[in-house]
Amino acid sequence: GESVGLHLPTLSVQEGDNSIINCAYSNSASDYFIWYKQESGKGPQFIIDIRSNMDKRQGQRVTVLLNKTVKHLSLQIAATQPGDSAVYFCAETPYGQNFVFGPGTRLSVLP
Amino acid sequence: EAGVAQSPRYKIIEKRQSVAFWCNPISGHATLYWYQQILGQGPKLLIQFQNNGVVDDSQLPKDRFSAERLKGVDSTLKIQPAKLEDSAVYLCASSAAGTNTEAFFGQGTRLTVV
């Protein structure tokens, strides 16, 4: 399939290690955030979300951290697997407005 | 549960030609979005429908792009005439409850304008 994000920032991690993907968002009024995963040739897939009244939320092998003071969002993936290789986007939205996607980070999992 | 369906998967056209993309959202989802994703960038919203009404089309280049969702289910996005810079992946997404809720994406249509 076609590639997504040929010139994106890339994070390379060893299989089994933990990954941390960072995102700086722009709108201090944003109150809902989503991390999406996009594999080559596919549409974005929901991973995890968080609302602004929280600073941490955990899912299966993933954790999202929100720091509203510095407008920073991070996605932590535990025990990274080859299937985690993809482009990851953060998306932000102020209430009632549509999502604005960040530029994306390519995660490359090394064997 | 069936996902968001889009067709065609790929389309190559010459500049100044017209093209149309089709989307069938998840059953029961009232909100439908069309996004444009240029290679190396995140998706950018073109238009949002709530049932068959337009909620947000502020970023839709209305001189050449049009979209409709006549019966509040399927939607089509049209480009006429196409320009080279329209080369991108066009993604359709749907959600059950509009903004501030999770949107589910289709696989997209890859458009190449030559």
mmCIF file of N, CA and C in Angstrom, chain A residues 1-8 31-32 34 36 38 41-46 49 51 89 93-104, chain B residues 9-10 31 33 35 37-45 47-48 55-56 59 89 91 98-110:
data_model
loop_
_atom_site.group_PDB
_atom_site.id
_atom_site.type_symbol
_atom_site.label_atom_id
_atom_site.label_comp_id
_atom_site.label_asym_id
_atom_site.label_seq_id
_atom_site.Cartn_x
_atom_site.Cartn_y
_atom_site.Cartn_z
ATOM 1 N N GLY A 1 0.821 -1.198 0.000
ATOM 2 C CA GLY A 1 0.000 0.000 0.000
ATOM 3 C C GLY A 1 0.861 1.255 0.000
ATOM 4 N N GLU A 2 0.206 2.381 -0.215
ATOM 5 C CA GLU A 2 0.976 3.619 -0.285
ATOM 6 C C GLU A 2 1.484 4.009 1.099
ATOM 7 N N SER A 3 2.527 4.792 1.142
ATOM 8 C CA SER A 3 3.115 5.215 2.399
ATOM 9 C C SER A 3 2.383 6.430 2.935
ATOM 10 N N VAL A 4 2.341 6.528 4.237
ATOM 11 C CA VAL A 4 1.783 7.697 4.895
ATOM 12 C C VAL A 4 2.919 8.431 5.563
ATOM 13 N N GLY A 5 3.095 9.688 5.237
ATOM 14 C CA GLY A 5 4.053 10.489 5.978
ATOM 15 C C GLY A 5 5.488 10.128 5.679
ATOM 16 N N LEU A 6 5.938 10.339 4.442
ATOM 17 C CA LEU A 6 7.290 9.958 4.080
ATOM 18 C C LEU A 6 8.332 10.782 4.806
ATOM 19 N N HIS A 7 8.018 12.019 5.169
ATOM 20 C CA HIS A 7 9.019 12.887 5.760
ATOM 21 C C HIS A 7 8.662 13.276 7.186
ATOM 22 N N LEU A 8 8.000 12.407 7.894
ATOM 23 C CA LEU A 8 7.599 12.702 9.251
ATOM 24 C C LEU A 8 8.739 12.463 10.213
ATOM 25 N N ASP A 31 -10.451 20.787 24.727
ATOM 26 C CA ASP A 31 -10.817 20.045 25.932
ATOM 27 C C ASP A 31 -11.026 18.564 25.670
ATOM 28 N N TYR A 32 -10.748 18.104 24.460
ATOM 29 C CA TYR A 32 -10.867 16.685 24.156
ATOM 30 C C TYR A 32 -9.765 16.337 23.178
ATOM 31 N N ILE A 34 -7.581 13.013 21.104
ATOM 32 C CA ILE A 34 -7.559 11.610 20.674
ATOM 33 C C ILE A 34 -6.204 11.305 20.059
ATOM 34 N N TYR A 36 -4.640 8.770 17.298
ATOM 35 C CA TYR A 36 -4.972 7.851 16.216
ATOM 36 C C TYR A 36 -3.703 7.180 15.712
ATOM 37 N N GLN A 38 -2.212 5.260 12.260
ATOM 38 C CA GLN A 38 -2.488 5.074 10.839
ATOM 39 C C GLN A 38 -1.419 4.200 10.206
ATOM 40 N N GLY A 41 -1.662 2.698 3.932
ATOM 41 C CA GLY A 41 -2.783 2.302 3.098
ATOM 42 C C GLY A 41 -4.109 2.199 3.823
ATOM 43 N N LYS A 42 -4.132 2.622 5.084
ATOM 44 C CA LYS A 42 -5.365 2.530 5.867
ATOM 45 C C LYS A 42 -5.754 3.893 6.426
ATOM 46 N N GLY A 43 -6.996 3.999 6.858
ATOM 47 C CA GLY A 43 -7.436 5.208 7.525
ATOM 48 C C GLY A 43 -6.986 5.216 8.976
ATOM 49 N N PRO A 44 -7.016 6.376 9.622
ATOM 50 C CA PRO A 44 -6.644 6.456 11.045
ATOM 51 C C PRO A 44 -7.552 5.582 11.906
ATOM 52 N N GLN A 45 -6.956 4.971 12.914
ATOM 53 C CA GLN A 45 -7.677 4.079 13.829
ATOM 54 C C GLN A 45 -7.560 4.631 15.244
ATOM 55 N N PHE A 46 -8.674 4.756 15.915
ATOM 56 C CA PHE A 46 -8.712 5.255 17.288
ATOM 57 C C PHE A 46 -7.878 4.376 18.212
ATOM 58 N N ASP A 49 -8.486 8.134 24.041
ATOM 59 C CA ASP A 49 -8.842 9.552 24.148
ATOM 60 C C ASP A 49 -8.713 10.015 25.591
ATOM 61 N N ARG A 51 -10.080 13.577 28.137
ATOM 62 C CA ARG A 51 -10.722 14.892 28.246
ATOM 63 C C ARG A 51 -9.899 15.763 29.185
ATOM 64 N N PHE A 89 -0.995 10.067 15.147
ATOM 65 C CA PHE A 89 -1.462 11.453 15.141
ATOM 66 C C PHE A 89 -2.180 11.768 16.446
ATOM 67 N N THR A 93 -9.580 19.123 20.030
ATOM 68 C CA THR A 93 -10.785 19.868 19.689
ATOM 69 C C THR A 93 -11.290 20.675 20.871
ATOM 70 N N PRO A 94 -11.563 21.969 20.648
ATOM 71 C CA PRO A 94 -12.337 22.718 21.628
ATOM 72 C C PRO A 94 -13.783 22.255 21.539
ATOM 73 N N TYR A 95 -14.507 22.341 22.636
ATOM 74 C CA TYR A 95 -15.861 21.813 22.661
ATOM 75 C C TYR A 95 -16.709 22.416 21.539
ATOM 76 N N GLY A 96 -17.384 21.547 20.817
ATOM 77 C CA GLY A 96 -18.277 21.985 19.757
ATOM 78 C C GLY A 96 -17.601 22.268 18.438
ATOM 79 N N GLN A 97 -16.296 22.186 18.408
ATOM 80 C CA GLN A 97 -15.581 22.414 17.163
ATOM 81 C C GLN A 97 -14.964 21.112 16.683
ATOM 82 N N ASN A 98 -14.506 21.127 15.449
ATOM 83 C CA ASN A 98 -13.978 19.909 14.867
ATOM 84 C C ASN A 98 -12.521 19.673 15.221
ATOM 85 N N PHE A 99 -12.125 18.421 15.042
ATOM 86 C CA PHE A 99 -10.768 18.019 15.372
ATOM 87 C C PHE A 99 -9.745 18.700 14.473
ATOM 88 N N VAL A 100 -8.609 19.040 15.072
ATOM 89 C CA VAL A 100 -7.435 19.490 14.329
ATOM 90 C C VAL A 100 -6.350 18.464 14.599
ATOM 91 N N PHE A 101 -5.828 17.885 13.532
ATOM 92 C CA PHE A 101 -4.823 16.847 13.658
ATOM 93 C C PHE A 101 -3.427 17.460 13.670
ATOM 94 N N GLY A 102 -2.533 16.862 14.472
ATOM 95 C CA GLY A 102 -1.137 17.231 14.446
ATOM 96 C C GLY A 102 -0.444 16.641 13.229
ATOM 97 N N PRO A 103 0.844 16.937 13.054
ATOM 98 C CA PRO A 103 1.561 16.494 11.851
ATOM 99 C C PRO A 103 1.904 15.016 11.827
ATOM 100 N N GLY A 104 1.903 14.345 12.976
ATOM 101 C CA GLY A 104 2.163 12.914 13.000
ATOM 102 C C GLY A 104 3.597 12.559 13.315
ATOM 103 N N ARG B 9 -10.851 2.927 -4.272
ATOM 104 C CA ARG B 9 -9.651 2.968 -3.439
ATOM 105 C C ARG B 9 -8.578 3.837 -4.061
ATOM 106 N N TYR B 10 -8.510 3.826 -5.371
ATOM 107 C CA TYR B 10 -7.503 4.613 -6.080
ATOM 108 C C TYR B 10 -8.157 5.254 -7.310
ATOM 109 N N THR B 31 -23.313 11.747 12.093
ATOM 110 C CA THR B 31 -22.295 12.721 11.676
ATOM 111 C C THR B 31 -21.338 12.084 10.682
ATOM 112 N N TYR B 33 -17.951 13.016 8.065
ATOM 113 C CA TYR B 33 -16.876 13.968 7.755
ATOM 114 C C TYR B 33 -16.146 13.534 6.485
ATOM 115 N N TYR B 35 -12.309 14.321 4.996
ATOM 116 C CA TYR B 35 -11.005 14.893 5.267
ATOM 117 C C TYR B 35 -10.123 14.748 4.027
ATOM 118 N N GLN B 37 -6.065 14.329 3.177
ATOM 119 C CA GLN B 37 -4.772 14.068 3.791
ATOM 120 C C GLN B 37 -3.703 14.096 2.714
ATOM 121 N N ILE B 38 -2.930 15.162 2.703
ATOM 122 C CA ILE B 38 -1.791 15.282 1.794
ATOM 123 C C ILE B 38 -0.643 14.492 2.390
ATOM 124 N N LEU B 39 0.143 13.863 1.541
ATOM 125 C CA LEU B 39 1.238 12.999 1.976
ATOM 126 C C LEU B 39 2.149 13.729 2.956
ATOM 127 N N GLY B 40 2.361 13.116 4.109
ATOM 128 C CA GLY B 40 3.248 13.700 5.101
ATOM 129 C C GLY B 40 2.573 14.619 6.088
ATOM 130 N N GLN B 41 1.248 14.746 5.991
ATOM 131 C CA GLN B 41 0.510 15.636 6.868
ATOM 132 C C GLN B 41 -0.632 14.902 7.561
ATOM 133 N N GLY B 42 -1.166 15.525 8.587
ATOM 134 C CA GLY B 42 -2.358 14.989 9.226
ATOM 135 C C GLY B 42 -3.597 15.313 8.412
ATOM 136 N N PRO B 43 -4.681 14.592 8.649
ATOM 137 C CA PRO B 43 -5.928 14.882 7.921
ATOM 138 C C PRO B 43 -6.437 16.289 8.204
ATOM 139 N N LYS B 44 -6.992 16.919 7.166
ATOM 140 C CA LYS B 44 -7.577 18.249 7.301
ATOM 141 C C LYS B 44 -9.057 18.171 6.940
ATOM 142 N N LEU B 45 -9.902 18.678 7.830
ATOM 143 C CA LEU B 45 -11.345 18.597 7.599
ATOM 144 C C LEU B 45 -11.754 19.438 6.395
ATOM 145 N N ILE B 47 -15.368 18.990 5.192
ATOM 146 C CA ILE B 47 -16.781 19.255 5.439
ATOM 147 C C ILE B 47 -17.327 18.276 6.466
ATOM 148 N N GLN B 48 -18.272 18.747 7.268
ATOM 149 C CA GLN B 48 -18.957 17.919 8.253
ATOM 150 C C GLN B 48 -20.457 18.014 8.024
ATOM 151 N N VAL B 55 -22.761 21.134 8.644
ATOM 152 C CA VAL B 55 -22.448 21.796 9.901
ATOM 153 C C VAL B 55 -21.241 22.720 9.754
ATOM 154 N N ASP B 56 -20.235 22.235 9.013
ATOM 155 C CA ASP B 56 -18.998 23.008 8.868
ATOM 156 C C ASP B 56 -18.410 22.717 7.495
ATOM 157 N N GLN B 59 -13.550 24.977 5.401
ATOM 158 C CA GLN B 59 -12.283 24.698 4.747
ATOM 159 C C GLN B 59 -12.465 23.998 3.406
ATOM 160 N N VAL B 89 -5.017 11.757 -0.216
ATOM 161 C CA VAL B 89 -5.962 10.724 0.194
ATOM 162 C C VAL B 89 -7.189 11.418 0.770
ATOM 163 N N LEU B 91 -10.376 10.982 2.970
ATOM 164 C CA LEU B 91 -10.861 10.104 4.022
ATOM 165 C C LEU B 91 -12.279 10.498 4.419
ATOM 166 N N GLY B 98 -21.361 13.372 16.797
ATOM 167 C CA GLY B 98 -20.820 14.662 16.403
ATOM 168 C C GLY B 98 -19.485 14.984 17.039
ATOM 169 N N THR B 99 -19.195 16.282 17.146
ATOM 170 C CA THR B 99 -17.896 16.710 17.650
ATOM 171 C C THR B 99 -17.717 16.257 19.104
ATOM 172 N N ASN B 100 -16.448 16.185 19.501
ATOM 173 C CA ASN B 100 -16.100 15.746 20.846
ATOM 174 C C ASN B 100 -16.402 14.289 21.112
ATOM 175 N N THR B 101 -16.586 13.506 20.060
ATOM 176 C CA THR B 101 -16.689 12.060 20.201
ATOM 177 C C THR B 101 -15.825 11.397 19.135
ATOM 178 N N GLU B 102 -15.532 10.137 19.382
ATOM 179 C CA GLU B 102 -14.647 9.389 18.491
ATOM 180 C C GLU B 102 -15.205 9.299 17.081
ATOM 181 N N ALA B 103 -14.345 9.539 16.093
ATOM 182 C CA ALA B 103 -14.714 9.364 14.700
ATOM 183 C C ALA B 103 -14.041 8.109 14.161
ATOM 184 N N PHE B 104 -14.782 7.335 13.371
ATOM 185 C CA PHE B 104 -14.285 6.113 12.753
ATOM 186 C C PHE B 104 -14.017 6.410 11.282
ATOM 187 N N PHE B 105 -12.833 6.037 10.816
ATOM 188 C CA PHE B 105 -12.402 6.376 9.466
ATOM 189 C C PHE B 105 -12.511 5.195 8.516
ATOM 190 N N GLY B 106 -12.779 5.507 7.256
ATOM 191 C CA GLY B 106 -12.658 4.539 6.186
ATOM 192 C C GLY B 106 -11.216 4.447 5.728
ATOM 193 N N GLN B 107 -10.968 3.592 4.727
ATOM 194 C CA GLN B 107 -9.605 3.387 4.247
ATOM 195 C C GLN B 107 -9.126 4.513 3.349
ATOM 196 N N GLY B 108 -10.054 5.296 2.841
ATOM 197 C CA GLY B 108 -9.671 6.436 2.028
ATOM 198 C C GLY B 108 -9.617 6.128 0.545
ATOM 199 N N THR B 109 -9.657 7.188 -0.251
ATOM 200 C CA THR B 109 -9.460 7.123 -1.700
ATOM 201 C C THR B 109 -8.212 7.905 -2.031
ATOM 202 N N ARG B 110 -7.264 7.226 -2.675
ATOM 203 C CA ARG B 110 -6.016 7.893 -3.062
ATOM 204 C C ARG B 110 -6.205 8.503 -4.436
#
